[in-house]
Short mmCIF file of C-alpha atoms in Angstrom, two decimals:
data_model
loop_
_atom_site.label_atom_id
_atom_site.label_comp_id
_atom_site.label_asym_id
_atom_site.label_seq_id
_atom_site.Cartn_x
_atom_site.Cartn_y
_atom_site.Cartn_z
CA MET A 557 77.06 -62.73 -105.25
CA SER A 558 74.35 -62.57 -107.90
CA THR A 559 71.32 -60.33 -107.59
CA SER A 560 68.11 -62.34 -107.23
CA VAL A 561 65.10 -61.07 -109.17
CA ALA A 562 61.69 -62.74 -109.29
CA ILE A 563 59.18 -62.14 -112.07
CA ALA A 564 55.75 -62.30 -110.43
CA VAL A 565 52.71 -63.34 -112.46
CA ILE A 566 49.15 -63.75 -111.22
CA THR A 567 46.73 -65.61 -113.45
CA PHE A 568 43.12 -66.70 -113.56
CA ARG A 569 41.83 -69.15 -116.18
CA ARG A 570 43.73 -67.76 -119.17
CA PRO A 571 45.90 -70.74 -120.19
CA ALA A 572 46.70 -69.64 -123.75
CA LEU A 573 47.75 -66.16 -122.66
CA LEU A 574 49.77 -67.52 -119.73
CA ARG A 575 51.58 -69.90 -122.09
CA GLY A 576 52.47 -67.00 -124.39
CA LEU A 577 53.80 -64.89 -121.52
CA LEU A 578 55.91 -67.69 -120.00
CA THR A 579 57.35 -68.56 -123.41
CA SER A 580 58.42 -64.94 -123.92
CA LEU A 581 59.92 -64.75 -120.42
CA GLN A 582 61.97 -67.90 -120.92
CA ALA A 583 63.42 -66.35 -124.10
CA GLN A 584 64.77 -63.28 -122.29
CA GLU A 585 68.49 -62.60 -122.11
CA LEU A 586 70.31 -60.99 -119.20
CA PRO A 587 72.69 -58.02 -119.23
CA SER A 588 76.16 -59.20 -120.18
CA ASP A 589 77.81 -57.06 -117.51
CA GLY A 590 75.69 -58.17 -114.54
CA GLU A 591 75.20 -61.21 -112.33
CA TYR A 592 71.52 -62.04 -111.96
CA ALA A 593 69.60 -65.05 -110.71
CA ILE A 594 66.15 -64.92 -112.32
CA ARG A 595 63.13 -67.00 -111.37
CA ILE A 596 59.44 -66.83 -112.22
CA VAL A 597 56.71 -67.00 -109.60
CA VAL A 598 53.17 -67.80 -110.76
CA VAL A 599 50.20 -67.34 -108.43
CA ASP A 600 47.08 -69.07 -109.74
CA ASN A 601 43.98 -67.33 -108.40
CA ASP A 602 41.78 -70.22 -109.48
CA ALA A 603 41.07 -72.49 -106.52
CA GLU A 604 40.91 -75.43 -108.96
CA GLY A 605 44.51 -74.82 -110.01
CA SER A 606 43.73 -74.66 -113.72
CA ALA A 607 47.13 -73.11 -114.56
CA ALA A 608 48.89 -76.38 -113.65
CA ARG A 609 48.40 -77.83 -117.13
CA VAL A 610 50.31 -74.93 -118.69
CA LEU A 611 53.02 -74.91 -116.04
CA GLU A 612 53.74 -78.60 -116.71
CA GLU A 613 55.00 -77.57 -120.15
CA PHE A 614 57.83 -75.57 -118.56
CA GLY A 615 59.70 -78.17 -116.60
CA ASP A 616 63.39 -78.99 -116.27
CA GLY A 617 65.70 -77.45 -118.82
CA THR A 618 64.07 -74.03 -119.00
CA PRO A 619 66.43 -71.08 -118.50
CA TYR A 620 64.53 -69.71 -115.52
CA PRO A 621 62.88 -71.92 -112.87
CA ILE A 622 59.18 -71.50 -112.21
CA GLU A 623 57.60 -71.69 -108.77
CA SER A 624 53.82 -71.84 -108.60
CA VAL A 625 51.16 -71.78 -105.91
CA VAL A 626 47.39 -71.58 -105.78
CA GLU A 627 45.80 -68.64 -103.97
CA PRO A 628 42.19 -69.77 -103.41
CA GLU A 629 40.94 -66.45 -102.02
CA PRO A 630 39.47 -64.74 -105.10
CA GLY A 631 40.60 -61.24 -105.95
CA ILE A 632 43.68 -59.49 -107.30
CA PRO A 633 44.87 -58.04 -103.95
CA PHE A 634 45.15 -61.51 -102.40
CA ALA A 635 47.06 -62.94 -105.36
CA ARG A 636 49.39 -59.94 -105.46
CA GLU A 637 50.01 -60.18 -101.72
CA ARG A 638 50.86 -63.86 -102.10
CA SER A 639 53.37 -62.88 -104.80
CA VAL A 640 55.09 -60.52 -102.39
CA GLU A 641 55.23 -63.24 -99.74
CA LEU A 642 56.87 -65.68 -102.15
CA CYS A 643 59.38 -63.06 -103.34
CA TRP A 644 60.17 -61.73 -99.88
CA ASN A 645 63.85 -62.70 -99.94
CA ASP A 646 64.57 -61.65 -103.53
CA ASP A 647 66.43 -58.42 -104.17
CA ALA A 648 63.62 -57.25 -106.43
CA LEU A 649 60.42 -58.48 -108.01
CA ILE A 650 58.98 -57.59 -111.39
CA PHE A 651 55.21 -57.48 -111.77
CA VAL A 652 53.75 -58.43 -115.17
CA ASP A 653 50.25 -59.45 -116.23
CA ASP A 654 49.28 -62.83 -117.64
CA ASP A 655 47.92 -61.28 -120.86
CA GLU A 656 51.26 -59.73 -121.82
CA VAL A 657 54.18 -60.82 -124.00
CA ALA A 658 57.72 -59.61 -123.35
CA PRO A 659 59.70 -58.64 -126.47
CA ALA A 660 63.37 -59.51 -126.89
CA GLY A 661 65.56 -57.32 -124.68
CA TRP A 662 62.77 -56.30 -122.30
CA LEU A 663 64.24 -57.87 -119.16
CA ALA A 664 67.81 -56.70 -119.81
CA THR A 665 66.58 -53.16 -120.48
CA LEU A 666 64.54 -53.04 -117.29
CA LEU A 667 67.43 -54.37 -115.19
CA LYS A 668 69.90 -51.91 -116.72
CA ALA A 669 67.54 -49.04 -115.97
CA TRP A 670 67.35 -50.21 -112.36
CA GLU A 671 71.13 -50.34 -112.14
CA SER A 672 71.80 -46.99 -113.81
CA THR A 673 69.14 -44.92 -112.02
CA GLY A 674 69.39 -46.46 -108.56
CA ALA A 675 65.62 -46.05 -108.39
CA ASP A 676 63.45 -47.94 -105.94
CA VAL A 677 60.86 -48.65 -108.63
CA VAL A 678 61.27 -48.77 -112.42
CA THR A 679 58.22 -48.93 -114.65
CA GLY A 680 57.72 -48.95 -118.42
CA PRO A 681 55.04 -48.69 -121.09
CA VAL A 682 52.51 -51.25 -122.23
CA LYS A 683 51.63 -51.48 -125.92
CA GLY A 684 48.26 -52.97 -126.79
CA ASN A 685 47.97 -55.51 -129.61
CA LEU A 686 44.50 -54.98 -131.05
CA PRO A 687 42.41 -57.92 -132.26
CA PRO A 688 41.31 -58.07 -135.92
CA GLY A 689 38.21 -56.03 -136.63
CA ALA A 690 38.61 -53.69 -133.65
CA PRO A 691 36.68 -50.42 -134.12
CA PRO A 692 38.93 -47.73 -135.68
CA TRP A 693 38.91 -45.49 -132.62
CA ASN A 694 41.00 -48.08 -130.76
CA ALA A 695 43.91 -47.49 -133.15
CA TYR A 696 44.13 -43.72 -132.81
CA SER A 697 43.32 -43.61 -129.12
CA ASP A 698 45.99 -44.15 -126.46
CA VAL A 699 43.60 -46.10 -124.25
CA HIS A 700 45.45 -49.36 -125.00
CA ASP A 701 48.92 -47.87 -125.31
CA SER A 702 50.84 -46.00 -122.63
CA THR A 703 53.89 -45.34 -124.82
CA GLY A 704 55.10 -41.77 -125.04
CA ARG A 705 53.44 -40.38 -121.94
CA HIS A 706 56.78 -39.97 -120.19
CA THR A 707 60.49 -39.76 -121.00
CA THR A 708 63.15 -42.16 -119.74
CA GLY A 709 64.43 -41.13 -116.33
CA GLU A 710 61.36 -39.07 -115.46
CA GLU A 711 60.26 -39.47 -111.86
CA LEU A 712 56.60 -40.37 -111.32
CA ARG A 713 54.17 -40.20 -108.44
CA LYS A 714 52.55 -43.56 -109.18
CA ALA A 715 52.87 -46.83 -111.12
CA TYR A 716 50.94 -50.00 -111.85
CA THR A 717 51.73 -53.72 -111.70
CA ASN A 718 51.61 -54.39 -115.45
CA ASN A 719 55.32 -53.76 -116.15
CA THR A 720 57.17 -52.68 -113.04
CA LEU A 721 60.28 -53.64 -111.09
CA VAL A 722 60.11 -53.09 -107.31
CA SER A 723 63.15 -53.20 -105.05
CA ARG A 724 62.98 -55.35 -101.91
CA ARG A 725 63.37 -52.33 -99.63
CA VAL A 726 60.05 -51.04 -100.99
CA TYR A 727 57.84 -54.04 -100.32
CA HIS A 728 59.53 -54.61 -96.98
CA ALA A 729 58.62 -51.08 -95.90
CA VAL A 730 55.19 -50.51 -97.48
CA THR A 731 53.18 -53.41 -96.16
CA PRO A 732 50.67 -54.94 -96.41
CA GLY A 733 50.87 -53.98 -100.06
CA PHE A 734 47.49 -54.62 -101.62
CA HIS A 735 44.28 -53.59 -99.92
CA PRO A 736 41.28 -55.98 -100.00
CA ALA A 737 38.93 -53.05 -100.68
CA PHE A 738 39.91 -53.50 -104.33
CA ARG A 739 39.11 -57.22 -104.52
CA TYR A 740 37.12 -57.02 -107.77
CA THR A 741 37.50 -53.40 -108.85
CA GLY A 742 41.19 -53.11 -109.59
CA SER A 743 43.29 -50.11 -108.41
CA SER A 744 44.97 -52.00 -105.56
CA ASP A 745 48.24 -51.41 -107.44
CA LEU A 746 47.52 -47.68 -107.73
CA HIS A 747 46.82 -47.54 -104.00
CA PHE A 748 50.08 -49.38 -103.29
CA PHE A 749 52.30 -47.18 -105.45
CA LEU A 750 50.72 -43.97 -104.19
CA ARG A 751 51.79 -45.12 -100.74
CA VAL A 752 55.23 -46.03 -102.09
CA HIS A 753 55.71 -42.49 -103.39
CA ARG A 754 54.31 -41.01 -100.20
CA ALA A 755 56.89 -43.05 -98.24
CA GLY A 756 59.68 -41.28 -100.13
CA PHE A 757 60.69 -43.98 -102.61
CA ARG A 758 61.69 -43.01 -106.16
CA ILE A 759 59.59 -44.26 -109.08
CA VAL A 760 61.34 -43.85 -112.44
CA TRP A 761 60.08 -44.35 -115.99
CA CYS A 762 61.96 -46.33 -118.67
CA GLU A 763 60.43 -45.80 -122.10
CA GLU A 764 62.58 -48.50 -123.72
CA ALA A 765 61.44 -51.27 -121.35
CA TRP A 766 58.09 -51.77 -123.05
CA ILE A 767 55.92 -54.86 -122.97
CA ALA A 768 53.03 -55.91 -125.21
CA GLU A 769 49.48 -56.67 -124.06
CA GLU A 770 46.90 -58.72 -125.93
CA VAL A 771 43.69 -56.66 -126.08
CA PRO A 772 40.56 -58.87 -126.07
CA VAL A 773 37.56 -58.01 -128.23
CA GLY A 774 35.56 -57.13 -125.12
CA ARG A 775 37.91 -54.22 -124.43
CA THR A 776 37.46 -52.58 -127.82
CA THR A 777 33.92 -51.28 -127.22
CA LEU A 778 32.82 -47.84 -126.09
CA ARG A 779 30.88 -49.53 -123.29
CA TRP A 780 34.14 -50.94 -121.91
CA LEU A 781 35.86 -47.56 -122.33
CA VAL A 782 33.17 -45.83 -120.26
CA ARG A 783 33.28 -48.48 -117.54
CA ARG A 784 37.08 -48.45 -117.37
CA ALA A 785 37.16 -44.64 -117.15
CA PHE A 786 34.58 -44.72 -114.35
CA ARG A 787 36.49 -47.45 -112.48
CA SER A 788 39.79 -45.62 -112.83
CA GLY A 789 38.33 -42.40 -111.45
CA SER A 790 36.62 -44.14 -108.57
CA GLY A 791 39.70 -46.22 -107.76
CA ASP A 792 41.84 -43.10 -107.65
CA THR A 793 39.45 -41.39 -105.23
CA ILE A 794 39.10 -44.40 -102.94
CA SER A 795 42.88 -44.91 -102.92
CA ARG A 796 43.55 -41.34 -101.84
CA LEU A 797 40.85 -41.38 -99.17
CA LEU A 798 42.20 -44.63 -97.77
CA ILE A 799 45.69 -43.15 -97.56
CA ARG A 800 44.71 -39.79 -96.14
CA PRO A 801 41.17 -39.70 -94.73
CA GLY A 802 39.71 -36.40 -93.64
CA ALA A 803 37.99 -33.24 -94.82
CA VAL A 804 41.00 -31.91 -96.72
CA SER A 805 41.21 -35.02 -98.87
CA TYR A 806 37.51 -34.88 -99.65
CA VAL A 807 37.86 -31.28 -100.79
CA LEU A 808 40.88 -32.10 -102.98
CA VAL A 809 39.14 -35.09 -104.52
CA LEU A 810 36.04 -33.04 -105.23
CA ALA A 811 38.15 -30.34 -106.90
CA TYR A 812 39.98 -32.94 -109.00
CA ALA A 813 36.74 -34.62 -110.10
CA SER A 814 35.18 -31.28 -111.03
CA ALA A 815 38.27 -30.33 -113.04
CA ARG A 816 38.04 -33.61 -114.98
CA VAL A 817 34.41 -32.99 -115.88
CA ILE A 818 35.08 -29.37 -116.91
CA SER A 819 38.09 -30.37 -119.03
CA ALA A 820 35.93 -33.06 -120.67
CA ILE A 821 33.50 -30.40 -121.81
CA GLY A 822 36.41 -28.40 -123.24
CA PHE A 823 37.77 -31.39 -125.16
CA ALA A 824 34.29 -32.19 -126.47
CA LEU A 825 33.80 -28.67 -127.83
CA ALA A 826 37.28 -28.64 -129.37
CA GLY A 827 36.69 -32.04 -130.93
CA LEU A 828 33.42 -30.93 -132.50
CA LEU A 829 34.82 -27.63 -133.78
CA LEU A 830 38.10 -29.05 -135.09
CA GLY A 831 36.76 -32.44 -136.14
CA ARG A 832 39.31 -34.30 -134.02
CA LYS A 833 38.14 -37.71 -132.88
CA THR A 834 41.00 -38.00 -130.40
CA HIS A 835 39.63 -34.98 -128.53
CA LEU A 836 36.17 -36.54 -128.43
CA LEU A 837 37.58 -39.75 -126.98
CA LYS A 838 39.48 -37.80 -124.35
CA ALA A 839 36.25 -36.00 -123.53
CA VAL A 840 34.45 -39.30 -122.95
CA ARG A 841 37.25 -40.71 -120.82
CA ARG A 842 37.71 -37.56 -118.73
CA PHE A 843 33.97 -37.10 -118.19
CA PHE A 844 33.36 -40.61 -116.90
CA SER A 845 36.63 -40.56 -114.97
CA GLY A 846 35.37 -37.43 -113.24
CA VAL A 847 32.00 -39.04 -112.56
CA GLY A 848 33.82 -42.08 -111.17
CA SER A 849 35.91 -39.83 -108.94
CA LEU A 850 32.73 -38.34 -107.50
CA ALA A 851 31.22 -41.80 -107.02
CA GLY A 852 34.35 -42.94 -105.21
CA ILE A 853 33.72 -40.38 -102.49
CA VAL A 854 30.85 -42.55 -101.28
CA GLY A 855 32.66 -45.81 -102.00
CA ILE A 856 30.98 -46.67 -105.31
CA ASN A 857 33.07 -48.50 -107.89
CA HIS A 858 32.63 -50.87 -110.83
CA ASP A 859 33.36 -54.50 -109.96
CA GLU A 860 35.03 -55.26 -113.28
CA TYR A 861 36.69 -58.46 -112.14
CA ARG A 862 33.73 -59.95 -110.27
CA GLU A 863 32.28 -60.94 -113.64
CA ARG A 864 35.35 -63.05 -114.40
CA HIS A 865 35.31 -64.82 -111.06
CA GLY A 866 31.55 -65.37 -111.16
CA SER A 867 28.93 -64.67 -108.54
CA ALA A 868 29.27 -68.12 -106.97
CA ASP A 869 32.97 -67.99 -106.23
CA GLY A 870 32.57 -67.92 -102.51
CA GLY A 871 34.20 -64.51 -102.27
CA GLY A 872 32.12 -62.67 -99.73
CA ALA A 873 33.03 -59.53 -97.85
CA VAL A 874 36.43 -59.49 -96.21
CA PRO A 875 37.87 -57.13 -93.61
CA GLY A 876 38.35 -53.76 -95.24
CA ASP A 877 36.31 -54.72 -98.31
CA LEU A 878 34.04 -51.84 -99.35
CA ASP A 879 31.34 -54.39 -100.20
CA GLY A 880 31.33 -55.22 -96.52
CA GLY A 881 30.20 -51.72 -95.66
CA ALA A 882 33.53 -50.43 -94.43
CA GLY A 883 33.42 -47.40 -96.71
CA PRO A 884 36.54 -45.52 -97.85
CA GLY A 885 37.87 -44.97 -94.37
CA ALA A 886 41.44 -45.32 -93.12
CA ALA A 887 43.15 -48.46 -94.36
CA ARG A 888 44.69 -50.80 -91.79
CA VAL A 889 48.16 -50.56 -93.24
CA ALA A 890 51.24 -51.78 -91.39
CA ASP A 891 49.31 -52.23 -88.17
CA PRO A 892 51.93 -53.40 -85.63
CA GLY A 893 49.24 -55.06 -83.54
CA SER A 894 48.18 -57.60 -86.14
CA ALA A 895 49.83 -59.91 -88.65
CA PRO A 896 49.58 -58.42 -92.14
CA LEU A 897 48.55 -60.49 -95.13
CA ALA A 898 52.11 -60.79 -96.42
CA ASP A 899 53.71 -61.71 -93.11
CA HIS A 900 56.84 -63.78 -93.34
CA PRO A 901 58.51 -65.98 -90.72
CA ASP A 902 61.94 -64.42 -91.35
CA ALA A 903 60.98 -60.75 -91.06
CA ARG A 904 58.41 -58.83 -89.09
CA LEU A 905 56.52 -56.47 -91.37
CA SER A 906 56.20 -53.01 -89.91
#
């Protein structure tokens, strides 16, 4: 029997980028020594279903069938959870973003790494394609490029949903996957994979399975860099407090945040003395990441994605949403007394 793998894509009003991604996915080749059944699942997070026009271009005759649905509830966690629901019976799902393009050999490399390592999760780097005229610091900073941070086969404690294969046993066990507290802030994937690691599943890096990301002009400014660093720090704190609430976690988070700020000062001094701009950029990122970590203790985060959805999207507070005043308390994860978001008629999530 062939191994079924679904490539899960969530999208929101980015037709040109979605078209580029789907074109690159349809051009992928499979390992010659394996039997795989590949399909693509697109979850449109626009209640108006704006992705339909692009999806119509990929009809019969494409190498890999495309299934699409509309998830009207705005926010990344809800779209990701819908992806899991649709891929529930596949042997694995691969998360990619709608602003990415897969190079030749990407899919085969990722699948081979999954086969050879026997890992529960395999993740790879994302290389940013900078727009023309981007400020020079973008080129020598690694803010848009995760390549080289790890070596192939290295085991990690976390991952993200921008280039990651997840085995079915993982999303059947760690459920619900994506917490609504991160509706507009991002970091729901970090929270998920921290729980995956905590549950004892192996997360392995594959340096060769890289994917490209189109970097918009708006993400080449220092203002964006500061906001992203703040959001990342806050999301990390909130994720850890949701997973393990209590005094010990608060102390550990406080220590981590303080260490980030102190190391930022060190990088700033070294950058000024040695004239290294990379050190100065690290100082900025670490400082605001540390500040974000401190802010996360009281549930403060930057709603980066609310701006894209608009203030009139109808997305009010939801159960567990920090905007609803819940605060970073214990997440209702895998509650046997209630139906989780990704419930499925063929399998009880627990």
